[in-house]
Coordinates of C-alpha atoms and ligand atoms in Angstrom, one line a residue:
M1 CA 0.1 -0.1 0.0
N2 CA 1.3 3.5 -1.0
W3 CA 0.8 5.3 2.0
D4 CA 3.1 8.2 0.9
A5 CA 1.0 8.9 -2.2
L6 CA -1.7 9.6 -0.1
R7 CA 0.4 11.8 2.4
A8 CA 1.5 13.5 -0.3
A9 CA -2.1 14.5 -1.5
G10 CA -2.7 16.0 2.3
C11 CA -4.0 13.0 3.9
A12 CA -3.2 12.3 7.4
V13 CA -2.3 8.7 7.7
R14 CA -2.1 6.8 11.3
R15 CA -1.0 3.4 11.6
P16 CA -2.5 1.8 13.7
A17 CA -5.2 4.2 14.9
P18 CA -7.4 4.0 18.2
L19 CA -11.0 4.8 17.3
A20 CA -11.8 6.0 20.2
D21 CA -10.1 9.4 19.3
Y22 CA -12.5 9.6 16.5
T23 CA -15.8 9.1 18.1
T24 CA -18.0 11.6 20.5
F25 CA -18.5 8.6 22.8
R26 CA -14.7 8.2 23.1
L27 CA -14.8 4.7 22.6
G28 CA -13.6 2.0 20.4
G29 CA -10.5 -0.1 19.6
P30 CA -7.8 0.0 17.1
C31 CA -8.0 -0.1 13.2
P32 CA -4.6 -1.2 11.3
A33 CA -4.7 2.3 9.6
L34 CA -6.9 5.4 9.2
V35 CA -6.8 8.0 6.7
A36 CA -7.8 11.4 7.2
C37 CA -9.5 12.9 4.1
A38 CA -10.6 16.8 4.1
T39 CA -11.3 17.3 0.4
P40 CA -13.5 15.3 -2.5
E41 CA -10.3 15.0 -4.4
Q42 CA -8.3 13.4 -1.2
L43 CA -11.0 11.1 -0.6
T44 CA -11.0 10.1 -4.1
L45 CA -7.5 9.4 -4.3
A46 CA -7.7 7.3 -1.0
L47 CA -10.5 5.2 -2.3
G48 CA -8.5 4.5 -5.5
E49 CA -5.2 3.7 -3.7
L50 CA -6.8 1.6 -0.9
Q51 CA -9.2 -0.4 -3.9
T52 CA -5.9 -0.9 -6.2
A53 CA -4.2 -2.5 -2.8
G54 CA -7.1 -4.8 -2.2
Q55 CA -7.9 -3.1 1.2
D56 CA -11.5 -3.1 2.8
V57 CA -12.5 0.1 3.7
V58 CA -14.6 1.4 6.6
L59 CA -16.2 5.3 6.1
I60 CA -16.8 7.6 9.2
G61 CA -17.2 11.1 9.2
G62 CA -17.1 13.3 12.8
G63 CA -18.0 9.9 14.6
S64 CA -20.9 11.8 16.6
N65 CA -23.5 8.8 15.6
L66 CA -21.4 5.6 16.0
L67 CA -20.7 3.1 19.1
V68 CA -17.5 1.5 17.8
S69 CA -16.5 -2.0 19.3
D70 CA -13.5 -2.1 21.9
Q71 CA -11.9 -5.1 19.8
G72 CA -11.7 -2.2 16.8
L73 CA -12.0 -3.2 12.9
P74 CA -10.0 -5.0 11.0
Q75 CA -10.5 -2.5 8.1
V76 CA -8.8 0.5 7.0
V77 CA -11.1 3.5 8.2
I78 CA -11.1 6.4 6.1
R79 CA -12.3 9.8 8.1
Y80 CA -13.9 12.1 5.7
A81 CA -14.0 15.3 8.0
S82 CA -12.7 18.9 7.9
D83 CA -12.4 21.8 10.0
Q84 CA -12.3 24.3 7.3
P85 CA -15.8 24.6 5.6
Q86 CA -16.1 23.9 2.0
I87 CA -19.2 25.9 1.1
R88 CA -20.1 28.2 -2.1
R89 CA -23.0 29.7 -3.8
A90 CA -23.4 28.0 -7.2
G91 CA -25.9 29.7 -9.1
D92 CA -29.3 29.9 -7.4
G93 CA -28.0 26.5 -5.0
V94 CA -25.4 25.9 -2.5
E95 CA -22.5 23.4 -2.9
V96 CA -20.7 22.1 0.0
S97 CA -18.3 19.2 0.5
G98 CA -19.4 16.1 2.6
S99 CA -16.3 16.8 4.8
T100 CA -17.7 20.3 6.1
G101 CA -19.1 20.1 9.6
L102 CA -22.9 20.5 9.6
D103 CA -23.3 23.2 12.2
D104 CA -20.6 25.3 10.1
L105 CA -23.0 24.8 7.2
A106 CA -26.0 26.0 9.3
A107 CA -23.9 29.1 10.4
W108 CA -22.9 29.9 7.2
T109 CA -26.4 29.6 5.8
V110 CA -27.7 32.0 8.5
A111 CA -24.5 34.6 7.7
E112 CA -25.5 34.4 4.1
G113 CA -29.2 35.3 4.9
L114 CA -30.7 31.9 3.4
D115 CA -33.3 29.9 5.2
G116 CA -33.6 25.8 5.6
L117 CA -31.1 24.6 7.7
V118 CA -31.2 26.8 10.8
Y119 CA -32.4 24.1 12.9
A120 CA -29.5 21.9 12.2
S121 CA -27.4 24.6 14.3
G122 CA -25.6 22.6 16.9
I123 CA -25.7 18.9 15.7
P124 CA -22.1 17.5 15.6
G125 CA -20.7 15.7 12.9
T126 CA -20.2 16.3 9.0
V127 CA -22.9 17.2 6.2
G128 CA -22.1 13.5 4.5
G129 CA -23.1 12.1 7.5
A130 CA -25.9 14.2 8.1
V131 CA -26.9 13.1 4.5
A132 CA -26.2 9.5 5.2
G133 CA -28.7 9.3 8.3
N134 CA -31.2 12.3 7.0
A135 CA -30.2 14.2 10.2
G136 CA -32.8 16.4 11.7
A137 CA -34.3 18.0 14.4
F138 CA -37.6 19.6 15.4
G139 CA -39.6 18.2 12.9
R140 CA -37.1 18.9 10.0
Q141 CA -34.0 17.0 8.0
I142 CA -31.4 18.0 5.9
G143 CA -32.9 15.4 2.8
D144 CA -35.8 18.4 2.5
V145 CA -33.1 20.8 1.2
V146 CA -30.9 18.3 -0.5
E147 CA -30.9 18.9 -4.5
T148 CA -28.3 16.5 -5.9
V149 CA -25.4 14.6 -4.5
A150 CA -22.2 13.7 -5.9
L151 CA -21.8 9.9 -4.9
L152 CA -18.5 7.7 -4.7
D153 CA -18.5 4.3 -4.6
Q154 CA -16.1 2.3 -2.7
A155 CA -13.2 2.1 -5.8
G156 CA -13.6 6.3 -6.0
L157 CA -15.9 6.4 -9.1
L158 CA -18.3 9.5 -9.3
R159 CA -21.7 9.9 -10.1
T160 CA -24.5 12.4 -9.6
A161 CA -27.7 11.5 -7.7
A162 CA -30.8 13.1 -7.5
A163 CA -32.3 13.7 -3.9
G164 CA -35.2 11.2 -5.0
D165 CA -32.8 8.6 -5.8
L166 CA -31.7 8.4 -2.3
R167 CA -34.8 7.4 -0.5
F168 CA -34.5 9.6 2.5
G169 CA -37.0 8.7 5.5
Y170 CA -36.8 9.2 8.9
R171 CA -33.1 9.2 10.0
C172 CA -32.4 7.1 7.2
S173 CA -31.3 7.0 3.5
R174 CA -30.3 4.5 0.8
L175 CA -26.9 4.9 1.6
Q176 CA -26.7 3.3 4.7
T177 CA -26.9 0.2 3.1
S178 CA -25.4 0.9 -0.4
G179 CA -21.9 1.7 0.6
E180 CA -21.7 5.1 -1.5
I181 CA -20.1 8.0 0.1
V182 CA -21.3 11.6 -0.1
A183 CA -18.5 13.7 -1.5
S184 CA -20.3 16.7 -2.0
L185 CA -23.7 18.0 -2.7
R186 CA -26.0 20.8 -3.6
L187 CA -28.7 22.2 -1.5
R188 CA -31.8 24.4 -2.5
L189 CA -32.3 26.9 0.1
T190 CA -34.6 30.1 0.4
P191 CA -33.7 33.6 1.2
G192 CA -34.7 34.7 4.8
D193 CA -34.1 37.5 7.1
R194 CA -30.7 37.4 8.5
A195 CA -31.5 38.9 11.8
A196 CA -34.5 37.0 12.3
L197 CA -32.3 33.6 11.5
R198 CA -29.4 35.1 13.8
Q199 CA -32.2 35.1 16.4
Q200 CA -33.5 31.7 15.7
R201 CA -29.8 30.0 15.7
A202 CA -29.2 31.6 18.9
E203 CA -32.1 30.2 20.5
F204 CA -31.5 26.7 18.9
L205 CA -28.3 26.6 20.4
D206 CA -29.4 27.7 23.6
L207 CA -31.9 25.1 23.6
R208 CA -29.2 22.6 23.1
R209 CA -26.9 23.7 25.9
R210 CA -29.8 23.6 28.3
K211 CA -31.1 20.0 27.5
H212 CA -28.6 18.0 25.7
P213 CA -25.0 16.8 27.5
D214 CA -22.2 18.7 26.3
W215 CA -20.4 15.4 24.0
R216 CA -16.7 17.1 25.1
V217 CA -17.5 17.0 28.8
L218 CA -19.9 13.7 28.9
P219 CA -18.9 11.4 25.7
T220 CA -22.3 10.7 24.0
A221 CA -23.5 9.9 20.3
G222 CA -26.7 11.8 21.0
S223 CA -30.2 9.9 20.9
F224 CA -29.6 6.4 21.1
F225 CA -32.9 5.1 19.6
K226 CA -35.3 6.5 17.0
N227 CA -38.7 7.6 17.8
I228 CA -41.2 5.2 16.8
A229 CA -43.5 5.4 13.8
P230 CA -47.1 6.3 14.0
T231 CA -49.3 3.4 13.9
S232 CA -51.9 5.3 11.6
A233 CA -51.4 8.1 9.2
A234 CA -52.8 10.7 11.5
G235 CA -50.6 9.7 14.5
R236 CA -47.4 11.3 15.6
R237 CA -43.9 9.5 16.3
Q238 CA -43.9 8.3 20.0
A239 CA -40.7 9.6 21.6
A240 CA -38.4 7.3 22.6
G241 CA -37.4 9.2 25.6
W242 CA -40.8 9.6 26.9
L243 CA -41.2 5.6 26.7
L244 CA -37.7 4.9 28.4
E245 CA -38.6 7.3 31.3
Q246 CA -42.1 5.8 31.8
A247 CA -40.2 2.1 31.6
G248 CA -37.9 3.2 34.2
A249 CA -34.8 3.3 31.9
Q250 CA -33.2 6.3 34.3
A251 CA -32.8 3.8 37.0
L252 CA -30.5 1.7 34.8
R253 CA -26.5 1.9 34.8
V254 CA -23.6 -0.3 33.3
R255 CA -20.6 0.9 35.1
G256 CA -20.1 4.3 33.7
A257 CA -22.6 4.3 31.1
R258 CA -25.9 5.8 32.1
P259 CA -28.9 7.6 30.3
F260 CA -28.6 11.4 30.7
E261 CA -30.4 12.8 33.6
K262 CA -32.6 15.3 31.2
H263 CA -33.0 12.7 28.2
A264 CA -33.7 9.0 29.0
N265 CA -32.9 8.4 25.1
I266 CA -29.1 9.7 25.4
I267 CA -26.7 7.5 26.8
V268 CA -23.8 9.3 28.3
R269 CA -20.2 8.0 29.5
D270 CA -20.1 9.4 33.3
G271 CA -17.1 7.3 34.3
D272 CA -14.9 4.0 33.0
C273 CA -17.1 2.0 30.8
T274 CA -16.3 0.1 27.3
A275 CA -18.5 0.0 24.5
Q276 CA -19.8 -3.3 25.3
D277 CA -21.0 -1.6 28.6
V278 CA -22.9 0.9 26.5
F279 CA -24.3 -2.0 24.2
D280 CA -25.3 -3.7 27.3
L281 CA -27.0 -0.7 28.8
A282 CA -28.7 -0.2 25.4
Q283 CA -30.3 -3.8 25.3
Q284 CA -31.6 -3.2 28.9
M285 CA -33.2 0.0 28.1
A286 CA -34.9 -1.3 25.0
A287 CA -36.2 -4.5 26.7
A288 CA -37.4 -2.4 29.5
V289 CA -39.5 -0.7 26.8
Q290 CA -40.4 -3.9 25.2
Q291 CA -41.8 -5.2 28.4
K292 CA -43.9 -2.2 29.4
F293 CA -45.1 -1.2 26.1
G294 CA -44.7 -4.2 23.8
L295 CA -42.6 -1.9 21.6
A296 CA -39.4 -2.6 19.9
L297 CA -37.1 0.3 19.6
E298 CA -34.7 0.5 16.6
R299 CA -31.2 1.8 17.1
E300 CA -30.4 5.4 15.7
V301 CA -26.5 5.1 16.6
R302 CA -24.8 3.0 14.1
L303 CA -22.8 0.0 15.6
L304 CA -19.4 -0.6 14.1
G305 CA -17.4 -3.8 14.6
R306 CA -18.6 -6.8 16.8
F307 CA -20.4 -6.9 20.1
G308 CA -21.1 -9.6 22.4
Ligands
FAD401 C1 -24.7 15.7 21.7 C2 -25.5 15.3 20.0 C3 -26.4 15.9 19.6 C4 -26.8 15.1 18.5 N1 -28.1 15.4 18.2 C5 -28.5 14.9 17.2 C6 -29.8 15.8 16.4 O1 -30.4 16.6 16.7 N2 -30.2 15.4 15.3 C7 -29.8 14.1 14.6 O2 -30.3 13.6 13.7 N3 -28.1 13.5 15.0 C8 -27.8 14.0 16.1 N4 -27.0 13.5 16.6 C9 -26.1 12.4 16.1 C10 -25.4 12.8 14.8 O3 -24.4 14.3 15.4 C11 -25.7 12.8 13.3 O4 -26.3 11.7 13.2 C12 -24.6 13.3 12.4 O5 -25.6 13.7 11.3 C13 -23.7 12.3 12.3 O6 -22.6 12.7 11.3 P1 -21.2 12.1 11.3 O7 -20.5 12.9 10.4 O8 -20.4 12.1 12.7 O9 -21.4 10.6 11.0 P2 -20.6 9.5 11.5 O10 -20.8 9.2 13.2 O11 -19.0 9.2 11.5 O12 -21.0 8.5 10.7 C14 -22.4 7.8 10.9 C15 -22.8 7.0 10.0 O13 -22.8 7.9 8.5 C16 -21.9 7.4 7.3 N5 -21.0 8.4 6.7 C17 -20.6 9.1 7.3 N6 -20.0 10.1 6.3 C18 -20.3 9.8 5.5 C19 -20.4 10.3 4.2 N7 -19.4 11.5 4.0 N8 -21.2 9.5 2.9 C20 -21.7 8.4 3.3 N9 -22.0 8.3 4.6 C21 -21.2 8.7 5.6 C22 -20.9 6.3 8.1 O14 -20.3 5.3 7.5 C23 -22.1 5.8 9.4 O15 -22.6 4.7 8.9 C24 -26.4 14.2 17.7 C25 -25.1 13.5 18.5 C26 -24.5 14.0 19.6 C27 -23.1 13.7 20.1

């Protein structure tokens, strides 16, 4: 494997790499190599080189929706994330790299007076990760404003897909099973009032500060389970947090893993624990809801690697 070619292109290569350093849960064992790519060009090159070398690849973004096994992963990991937002206006749309931070994008749209993404203020992770999982909040999701997506397959071959082709649903898209990677995308936003957008952003950030844990202090991956789909067209989703609270999940602990006191659907690390401990706690929480309500909670957090 020609690691120097990747380094020469500006990718950072770490061999081996502890995946705990790359997830907001701060958990996860090692992978044989981690290649950090910031731009679509670096990502394309890395995929091509790794494919030529016959290496299996796992892609991550900001690692904010992941629980990685304590045993780590046997594959090479590509991390597609950047501290430098790559965003530009293109005609009547906006183009952004998948590596750009979602909150950086939200802040940019507010500064530009563009409406359609301000609710995403404060959601960690990358734009690519957000598209893959159709991230959202307050009843809105990023899929609503996606126009087209530049997708790379595992060999680094590029194609453009329309939003309809991605089959966006509640916290899901076709990309979660296809293995294709969001290199960049084009968004459709509407003009808005800058002052009003600034005010909304401040309110969303304040709400998150009050209701959510700061993952830098209490490691977490946000909501662990999805809300439950309505049983009729007229129904609303049942909040997993409410179901968990009613089922007594707040009393559950597995070593340092526990539900966040203000939101039972958020698991935090409050002391020593492993990824397996978080997994075991999540199993107990889901079992409590199953027992009390007869409802099966579905994970929102993505698992990588093996769990007992
Ligand atoms: C404190 C906190 C609050 C949160 N609040 C919210 C919230 O309000 N709403 C919400 O929806 N989520 C929330 N999350 C979860 C998380 O931030 C989002 O799901 C985020 O969009 C994940 O992006 P990521 O880059 O971190 O993806 P990762 O966690 O790195 O990866 C998640 C999945 O996406 C895939 N992926 C990553 N990048 C790409 C790409 N470029 N192309 C294709 N697939 C890719 C990975 O392969 C993996 O399967 C929260 C998390 C935390 C820690």
